[in-house]
mmCIF file of C-alpha atoms and ligand atoms in Angstrom:
data_model
loop_
_atom_site.group_PDB
_atom_site.id
_atom_site.type_symbol
_atom_site.label_atom_id
_atom_site.label_comp_id
_atom_site.label_asym_id
_atom_site.label_seq_id
_atom_site.Cartn_x
_atom_site.Cartn_y
_atom_site.Cartn_z
ATOM 1 C CA MET A 1 -64.338 4.337 -5.037
ATOM 2 C CA ASN A 2 -67.273 5.403 -2.942
ATOM 3 C CA ALA A 3 -70.614 4.413 -4.344
ATOM 4 C CA PRO A 4 -73.175 7.188 -4.039
ATOM 5 C CA GLN A 5 -75.402 6.523 -1.073
ATOM 6 C CA THR A 6 -78.354 8.444 -2.243
ATOM 7 C CA THR A 7 -79.815 9.561 -5.506
ATOM 8 C CA VAL A 8 -77.330 11.647 -7.402
ATOM 9 C CA THR A 9 -78.386 14.655 -9.357
ATOM 10 C CA PRO A 10 -76.186 14.546 -12.403
ATOM 11 C CA SER A 11 -75.587 17.620 -14.455
ATOM 12 C CA ALA A 12 -77.650 16.302 -17.339
ATOM 13 C CA ILE A 13 -78.552 18.586 -20.214
ATOM 14 C CA CYS A 14 -81.780 18.393 -22.225
ATOM 15 C CA ARG A 15 -81.101 16.996 -25.665
ATOM 16 C CA SER A 16 -83.713 19.251 -27.141
ATOM 17 C CA CYS A 17 -83.360 22.666 -25.486
ATOM 18 C CA SER A 18 -80.066 22.294 -23.551
ATOM 19 C CA ALA A 19 -81.648 23.225 -20.226
ATOM 20 C CA ALA A 20 -80.295 21.454 -17.144
ATOM 21 C CA THR A 21 -82.644 18.570 -16.387
ATOM 22 C CA GLY A 22 -81.230 17.552 -12.997
ATOM 23 C CA GLY A 23 -81.508 13.960 -14.180
ATOM 24 C CA ALA A 24 -85.289 14.132 -14.625
ATOM 25 C CA LEU A 25 -86.953 11.904 -17.213
ATOM 26 C CA PHE A 26 -88.749 14.913 -18.632
ATOM 27 C CA CYS A 27 -87.018 18.238 -19.225
ATOM 28 C CA PRO A 28 -88.356 20.794 -16.746
ATOM 29 C CA ALA A 29 -88.033 23.507 -19.411
ATOM 30 C CA CYS A 30 -89.475 21.955 -22.589
ATOM 31 C CA GLY A 31 -91.040 18.732 -21.276
ATOM 32 C CA LYS A 32 -89.204 16.455 -23.712
ATOM 33 C CA ILE A 33 -88.440 12.888 -22.666
ATOM 34 C CA GLN A 34 -84.819 12.270 -21.577
ATOM 35 C CA PRO A 35 -82.660 9.180 -21.298
ATOM 36 C CA LEU A 36 -81.675 8.014 -17.831
ATOM 37 C CA PRO A 37 -78.534 9.827 -16.716
ATOM 38 C CA PRO A 38 -75.408 7.637 -16.699
ATOM 39 C CA GLY A 39 -75.018 5.688 -13.480
ATOM 40 C CA ALA A 40 -78.707 5.958 -12.614
ATOM 41 C CA ASP A 41 -79.914 2.879 -10.759
ATOM 42 C CA TYR A 42 -83.399 1.514 -10.094
ATOM 43 C CA PHE A 43 -83.642 3.551 -6.912
ATOM 44 C CA ALA A 44 -82.862 6.763 -8.775
ATOM 45 C CA PHE A 45 -85.540 5.893 -11.327
ATOM 46 C CA PHE A 46 -88.088 6.392 -8.568
ATOM 47 C CA GLY A 47 -86.242 9.287 -6.956
ATOM 48 C CA LEU A 48 -85.413 7.099 -3.968
ATOM 49 C CA PRO A 49 -82.185 6.783 -1.972
ATOM 50 C CA ARG A 50 -80.472 3.386 -1.906
ATOM 51 C CA LYS A 51 -82.319 2.323 1.190
ATOM 52 C CA LEU A 52 -83.842 -1.058 1.824
ATOM 53 C CA THR A 53 -86.877 -0.049 3.808
ATOM 54 C CA LEU A 54 -89.188 1.608 1.411
ATOM 55 C CA ASN A 55 -92.798 2.561 1.446
ATOM 56 C CA SER A 56 -94.514 0.206 -0.969
ATOM 57 C CA GLU A 57 -97.377 2.637 -1.522
ATOM 58 C CA THR A 58 -95.012 5.410 -2.530
ATOM 59 C CA LEU A 59 -93.217 3.004 -4.837
ATOM 60 C CA GLU A 60 -96.457 1.864 -6.425
ATOM 61 C CA GLN A 61 -97.743 5.399 -6.881
ATOM 62 C CA ARG A 62 -94.522 6.513 -8.534
ATOM 63 C CA PHE A 63 -94.571 3.436 -10.715
ATOM 64 C CA HIS A 64 -98.089 4.116 -11.948
ATOM 65 C CA SER A 65 -97.421 7.771 -12.497
ATOM 66 C CA LEU A 66 -94.216 7.068 -14.448
ATOM 67 C CA SER A 67 -95.831 4.247 -16.446
ATOM 68 C CA TRP A 68 -98.483 6.656 -17.521
ATOM 69 C CA LYS A 69 -96.063 9.426 -18.450
ATOM 70 C CA LEU A 70 -93.761 7.066 -20.332
ATOM 71 C CA HIS A 71 -96.499 5.188 -22.111
ATOM 72 C CA PRO A 72 -95.592 4.795 -25.793
ATOM 73 C CA ASP A 73 -99.113 5.913 -26.793
ATOM 74 C CA HIS A 74 -98.175 9.424 -25.730
ATOM 75 C CA PHE A 75 -95.328 9.376 -28.230
ATOM 76 C CA ALA A 76 -97.249 8.318 -31.291
ATOM 77 C CA ARG A 77 -96.507 11.650 -32.969
ATOM 78 C CA ALA A 78 -93.091 12.211 -31.450
ATOM 79 C CA SER A 79 -89.802 11.578 -33.225
ATOM 80 C CA GLU A 80 -88.628 8.030 -33.765
ATOM 81 C CA GLU A 81 -85.927 8.611 -31.170
ATOM 82 C CA GLU A 82 -88.385 9.770 -28.516
ATOM 83 C CA ARG A 83 -90.733 6.910 -29.252
ATOM 84 C CA GLN A 84 -87.890 4.430 -28.861
ATOM 85 C CA LEU A 85 -86.840 6.121 -25.644
ATOM 86 C CA SER A 86 -90.339 5.789 -24.212
ATOM 87 C CA LEU A 87 -90.302 2.071 -25.047
ATOM 88 C CA ASP A 88 -86.865 1.542 -23.499
ATOM 89 C CA LEU A 89 -87.680 3.513 -20.376
ATOM 90 C CA SER A 90 -91.027 1.762 -19.947
ATOM 91 C CA SER A 91 -89.351 -1.605 -20.033
ATOM 92 C CA GLN A 92 -86.626 -0.481 -17.611
ATOM 93 C CA LEU A 93 -89.312 0.938 -15.356
ATOM 94 C CA ASN A 94 -91.051 -2.437 -15.223
ATOM 95 C CA ASP A 95 -87.784 -4.173 -14.333
ATOM 96 C CA ALA A 96 -87.051 -1.579 -11.672
ATOM 97 C CA TYR A 97 -90.487 -1.913 -10.131
ATOM 98 C CA ARG A 98 -90.450 -5.707 -10.133
ATOM 99 C CA THR A 99 -87.047 -5.676 -8.443
ATOM 100 C CA LEU A 100 -87.635 -3.013 -5.828
ATOM 101 C CA ARG A 101 -91.074 -4.101 -4.688
ATOM 102 C CA ASP A 102 -89.693 -7.481 -3.583
ATOM 103 C CA PRO A 103 -87.637 -7.159 -0.373
ATOM 104 C CA VAL A 104 -85.312 -10.041 -1.265
ATOM 105 C CA ALA A 105 -84.754 -8.958 -4.873
ATOM 106 C CA ARG A 106 -84.178 -5.443 -3.534
ATOM 107 C CA VAL A 107 -81.288 -6.604 -1.341
ATOM 108 C CA GLU A 108 -79.867 -8.714 -4.175
ATOM 109 C CA TYR A 109 -80.016 -5.712 -6.448
ATOM 110 C CA LEU A 110 -78.382 -3.402 -3.924
ATOM 111 C CA LEU A 111 -75.499 -5.861 -3.548
ATOM 112 C CA SER A 112 -75.174 -6.288 -7.299
ATOM 113 C CA LEU A 113 -74.700 -2.522 -7.653
ATOM 114 C CA SER A 114 -71.480 -2.798 -5.667
ATOM 115 C CA ALA A 115 -70.576 -6.227 -7.075
ATOM 116 C CA MET A 116 -71.109 -7.590 -3.567
ATOM 117 C CA ARG A 117 -73.550 -10.349 -4.451
ATOM 118 C CA LYS A 118 -71.527 -13.549 -4.381
ATOM 119 C CA GLU A 119 -73.280 -16.852 -4.423
ATOM 120 C CA GLY A 120 -70.073 -18.608 -3.429
ATOM 121 C CA GLN A 121 -69.100 -22.265 -3.162
ATOM 122 C CA LYS A 122 -70.565 -22.477 0.305
ATOM 123 C CA LYS A 123 -74.012 -22.084 -1.163
ATOM 124 C CA GLN A 124 -74.498 -25.844 -1.221
ATOM 125 C CA GLN A 125 -73.505 -26.324 2.410
ATOM 126 C CA ALA A 126 -76.124 -26.677 5.095
ATOM 127 C CA PRO A 127 -76.168 -23.907 7.704
ATOM 128 C CA PRO A 128 -74.657 -25.453 10.878
ATOM 129 C CA GLU A 129 -77.856 -24.955 12.894
ATOM 130 C CA LEU A 130 -79.754 -27.065 10.359
ATOM 131 C CA LEU A 131 -77.192 -29.821 9.812
ATOM 132 C CA GLU A 132 -79.062 -32.375 11.861
ATOM 133 C CA GLU A 133 -82.409 -31.629 10.249
ATOM 134 C CA VAL A 134 -80.918 -31.779 6.784
ATOM 135 C CA PHE A 135 -79.346 -35.121 7.613
ATOM 136 C CA GLU A 136 -82.695 -36.475 8.821
ATOM 137 C CA LEU A 137 -84.448 -35.115 5.797
ATOM 138 C CA ASN A 138 -82.062 -36.873 3.441
ATOM 139 C CA GLU A 139 -82.617 -40.118 5.332
ATOM 140 C CA SER A 140 -86.390 -39.790 5.036
ATOM 141 C CA LEU A 141 -86.062 -39.008 1.353
ATOM 142 C CA ASP A 142 -83.926 -42.112 0.806
ATOM 143 C CA GLU A 143 -86.419 -44.257 2.704
ATOM 144 C CA LEU A 144 -89.261 -42.826 0.715
ATOM 145 C CA ARG A 145 -87.575 -43.551 -2.607
ATOM 146 C CA GLU A 146 -86.741 -47.079 -1.514
ATOM 147 C CA ALA A 147 -90.280 -47.652 -0.313
ATOM 148 C CA ARG A 148 -91.579 -46.393 -3.611
ATOM 149 C CA ALA A 149 -89.237 -48.555 -5.636
ATOM 150 C CA SER A 150 -90.200 -51.671 -3.669
ATOM 151 C CA GLY A 151 -93.903 -50.799 -3.692
ATOM 152 C CA GLY A 152 -94.060 -49.945 0.018
ATOM 153 C CA ASN A 153 -97.325 -50.456 1.846
ATOM 154 C CA ALA A 154 -99.751 -47.653 2.584
ATOM 155 C CA GLN A 155 -98.906 -47.438 6.275
ATOM 156 C CA GLN A 156 -95.192 -47.081 5.628
ATOM 157 C CA MET A 157 -95.804 -44.413 2.997
ATOM 158 C CA GLN A 158 -98.073 -42.522 5.327
ATOM 159 C CA GLY A 159 -95.428 -42.523 8.051
ATOM 160 C CA LEU A 160 -92.796 -41.210 5.677
ATOM 161 C CA ARG A 161 -95.160 -38.608 4.397
ATOM 162 C CA ALA A 162 -95.790 -37.369 7.928
ATOM 163 C CA LYS A 163 -92.025 -37.127 8.494
ATOM 164 C CA LEU A 164 -91.576 -35.078 5.365
ATOM 165 C CA GLU A 165 -94.450 -32.804 6.285
ATOM 166 C CA ALA A 166 -92.840 -32.177 9.659
ATOM 167 C CA ALA A 167 -89.550 -31.410 7.903
ATOM 168 C CA GLN A 168 -91.328 -29.014 5.571
ATOM 169 C CA ARG A 169 -92.796 -27.110 8.516
ATOM 170 C CA LYS A 170 -89.394 -26.939 10.181
ATOM 171 C CA PHE A 171 -87.698 -25.548 7.097
ATOM 172 C CA GLU A 172 -90.508 -23.131 6.434
ATOM 173 C CA SER A 173 -90.092 -21.694 9.898
ATOM 174 C CA ALA A 174 -86.317 -21.531 9.337
ATOM 175 C CA LEU A 175 -87.059 -19.595 6.152
ATOM 176 C CA ALA A 176 -89.268 -17.174 8.066
ATOM 177 C CA GLU A 177 -86.445 -16.638 10.550
ATOM 178 C CA VAL A 178 -83.978 -15.905 7.779
ATOM 179 C CA ASP A 179 -86.409 -13.421 6.298
ATOM 180 C CA GLN A 180 -86.603 -11.690 9.641
ATOM 181 C CA GLU A 181 -82.837 -11.606 9.817
ATOM 182 C CA LEU A 182 -82.696 -10.108 6.350
ATOM 183 C CA GLY A 183 -85.175 -7.486 7.492
ATOM 184 C CA SER A 184 -83.061 -6.519 10.466
ATOM 185 C CA VAL A 185 -79.814 -6.298 8.453
ATOM 186 C CA SER A 186 -81.749 -4.153 5.994
ATOM 187 C CA THR A 187 -82.745 -1.815 8.809
ATOM 188 C CA GLU A 188 -79.127 -1.678 9.950
ATOM 189 C CA TRP A 189 -78.099 -0.775 6.435
ATOM 190 C CA ASP A 190 -80.536 2.122 6.340
ATOM 191 C CA SER A 191 -79.304 3.431 9.694
ATOM 192 C CA ALA A 192 -75.728 3.129 8.463
ATOM 193 C CA LEU A 193 -76.624 5.321 5.506
ATOM 194 C CA ASP A 194 -78.400 7.804 7.760
ATOM 195 C CA SER A 195 -75.364 8.075 9.999
ATOM 196 C CA SER A 196 -73.000 8.249 6.996
ATOM 197 C CA ALA A 197 -71.185 5.096 8.082
ATOM 198 C CA ASP A 198 -67.813 4.634 6.426
ATOM 199 C CA GLU A 199 -67.051 2.355 3.514
ATOM 200 C CA ALA A 200 -65.726 -0.443 5.748
ATOM 201 C CA ALA A 201 -68.871 -0.527 7.875
ATOM 202 C CA ARG A 202 -71.081 -0.591 4.819
ATOM 203 C CA LYS A 203 -69.011 -3.327 3.237
ATOM 204 C CA LYS A 204 -69.370 -5.414 6.349
ATOM 205 C CA LEU A 205 -73.144 -5.053 6.268
ATOM 206 C CA MET A 206 -73.193 -6.033 2.612
ATOM 207 C CA GLU A 207 -71.167 -9.136 3.373
ATOM 208 C CA ARG A 208 -73.698 -10.075 6.013
ATOM 209 C CA MET A 209 -76.579 -9.506 3.624
ATOM 210 C CA ASN A 210 -74.842 -11.703 1.093
ATOM 211 C CA GLU A 211 -74.392 -14.465 3.652
ATOM 212 C CA VAL A 212 -78.051 -14.260 4.700
ATOM 213 C CA LEU A 213 -79.146 -14.407 1.061
ATOM 214 C CA ASN A 214 -77.070 -17.536 0.473
ATOM 215 C CA ARG A 215 -78.521 -19.188 3.539
ATOM 216 C CA ARG A 216 -81.982 -18.175 2.427
ATOM 217 C CA SER A 217 -81.523 -19.690 -0.987
ATOM 218 C CA TYR A 218 -80.246 -22.949 0.522
ATOM 219 C CA ILE A 219 -83.286 -23.245 2.808
ATOM 220 C CA ARG A 220 -85.705 -22.233 0.084
ATOM 221 C CA ASN A 221 -84.306 -25.025 -2.097
ATOM 222 C CA LEU A 222 -84.864 -27.480 0.739
ATOM 223 C CA VAL A 223 -88.472 -26.370 1.160
ATOM 224 C CA ASN A 224 -89.106 -26.646 -2.573
ATOM 225 C CA GLY A 225 -87.445 -30.061 -2.710
ATOM 226 C CA VAL A 226 -89.623 -31.434 0.087
ATOM 227 C CA LYS A 227 -92.739 -29.956 -1.495
ATOM 228 C CA GLN A 228 -91.893 -31.581 -4.797
ATOM 229 C CA GLU A 229 -91.259 -34.920 -3.156
ATOM 230 C CA LEU A 230 -94.535 -34.710 -1.240
ATOM 231 C CA ALA A 231 -96.431 -33.852 -4.403
ATOM 232 C CA GLY A 232 -95.117 -37.102 -5.883
ATOM 233 C CA THR A 233 -96.231 -39.380 -3.053
HETATM 234 ZN ZN1 ZN B 301 -85.664 20.736 -22.733
#
């Protein structure tokens, strides 16, 4: 089945006056609050296509405007159902905003929509280009723990600390590279949508995004691990 590429306009009907709402959160005819149409995703919430490059100012403006309109205070005298709806939609709006404003979470979310986000067994494997560095890191970590256990002298500890700091810088720059790669696959994804690329081409891009995300999470864990170890020395 083809997933919709852009925001769909479902044939939703106002629950109050039966006018067609076009999927809007407020009926254009009577102004009553409406539930999200079935199949609406976070992108649709903001009236955005499923693209990965998005204008953060536009997103923020729409978020603030929707937060205001959906605020439960405005529904103090409305029916119980409408009040509940404003609460539910407000909380979904917060989730949607938190997810879409973060470029990594945005990609993860896009993949999850098509069940393409797979953490996989390979998640724990070092990317080939980092194998050597990871090996060295583990050695330094072992040395450090040994030195600690045997009450290593200050000079030895300092040397190990310097090694770990160098490793941290290396992995942080690897992380920055992966982020750049994620950015460029994201741009490719958007162009694929613009040129109405077929299902197979889109699937391929999603697989690449998934692979980049896995690599990113591996490297981020390394960085955090080194930081933690350094904080303990
Ligand atoms: Zn209406």
